[in-house]
Amino acid sequence: MSTTTEERSRQSESPMSDPEFRETLRELPPSAKLVAKVLEGASPMSQGQLAEKSLLPDRTVRYALNRLEEEDLVDSRYSFNDARKQVYFLIN
C-alpha cells in the first residue's frame, strides 16, 4: 500500500507527529486520545460529529474536548455552515 506525496506531506504536518504534542497527549485519558485521533483524520468537526465517529457518548466527548483544550492541543471556532455550532480542530 503506497501513499501519495500529498498524503505524506499531510501526515508530516499533523500535530500528532510533534513529540511534545504526543507527550502531552500521553498524560490524558483514553477518551481524549481517541477524540484527538478522530480529529487528526478529519477536522474540523462538531461535538456531535465527534461523538458519532468515535462512538463515545456526548458527555464523554465534551469532557475529552475540555481536557484537550486545557492542554492547548485543540481549539474551536464557529462553524461556517451553522454559526450556532462550534467545530474543533487540532492545534499545530
XYZ file of C-alpha atoms in Angstrom:
92
model
C 0.000 0.000 0.000
C 1.681 3.184 -1.135
C 0.944 6.741 -0.072
C 0.869 9.689 -2.393
C 3.109 12.713 -1.959
C 0.111 14.747 -0.807
C -0.750 12.166 1.867
C 2.832 12.076 3.125
C 3.027 15.868 3.377
C -0.335 15.977 5.184
C 0.882 13.310 7.641
C 4.130 15.169 8.327
C 2.153 18.350 9.091
C -0.032 16.559 11.621
C 0.354 17.717 15.211
C 0.472 14.022 16.151
C 3.965 13.851 14.647
C 5.212 16.500 17.112
C 6.946 14.781 20.074
C 5.819 17.497 22.512
C 2.186 17.136 21.366
C 2.402 13.347 21.764
C 3.946 13.606 25.240
C 1.201 15.943 26.442
C -1.454 13.697 24.902
C 0.075 10.641 26.588
C -0.907 12.028 30.019
C -4.588 12.486 29.087
C -7.428 9.965 29.475
C -8.165 7.441 26.699
C -11.253 9.367 25.583
C -9.135 12.461 24.885
C -6.646 10.366 22.909
C -9.447 8.886 20.820
C -11.011 12.290 20.130
C -7.597 13.666 19.099
C -7.077 10.707 16.759
C -10.504 11.242 15.160
C -9.721 14.945 14.719
C -6.408 14.044 13.109
C -8.233 12.169 10.361
C -10.942 14.722 9.598
C -11.190 18.135 11.135
C -12.770 20.492 11.918
C -15.642 18.536 13.452
C -18.543 19.409 15.730
C -19.059 17.723 19.073
C -21.909 15.690 17.598
C -19.782 14.540 14.678
C -17.005 13.557 17.078
C -19.453 11.533 19.173
C -20.720 9.788 16.047
C -17.249 8.984 14.666
C -15.692 7.955 17.981
C -18.751 6.028 19.237
C -18.372 7.838 22.570
C -21.288 9.398 24.490
C -21.769 13.168 24.094
C -20.772 13.820 27.713
C -17.531 11.869 27.285
C -16.680 13.786 24.108
C -17.375 17.076 25.895
C -15.082 16.013 28.754
C -12.362 14.931 26.306
C -12.588 18.234 24.411
C -12.352 20.187 27.662
C -9.216 18.275 28.649
C -7.667 18.764 25.203
C -8.466 22.497 25.302
C -6.948 22.830 28.797
C -3.696 21.433 27.414
C -3.874 23.682 24.312
C -3.997 20.701 21.960
C -7.406 21.573 20.479
C -9.048 24.835 19.553
C -12.526 25.722 18.335
C -14.299 28.220 16.139
C -17.841 28.771 14.965
C -18.943 26.605 12.061
C -19.168 28.303 8.686
C -22.169 26.093 7.854
C -24.075 26.710 11.096
C -22.938 29.615 13.268
C -24.778 28.125 16.250
C -22.261 25.259 16.403
C -18.628 25.126 17.395
C -16.185 22.992 15.424
C -12.949 21.634 16.869
C -9.523 21.085 15.358
C -6.028 20.109 16.491
C -3.570 22.941 17.082
C -0.382 22.660 15.012
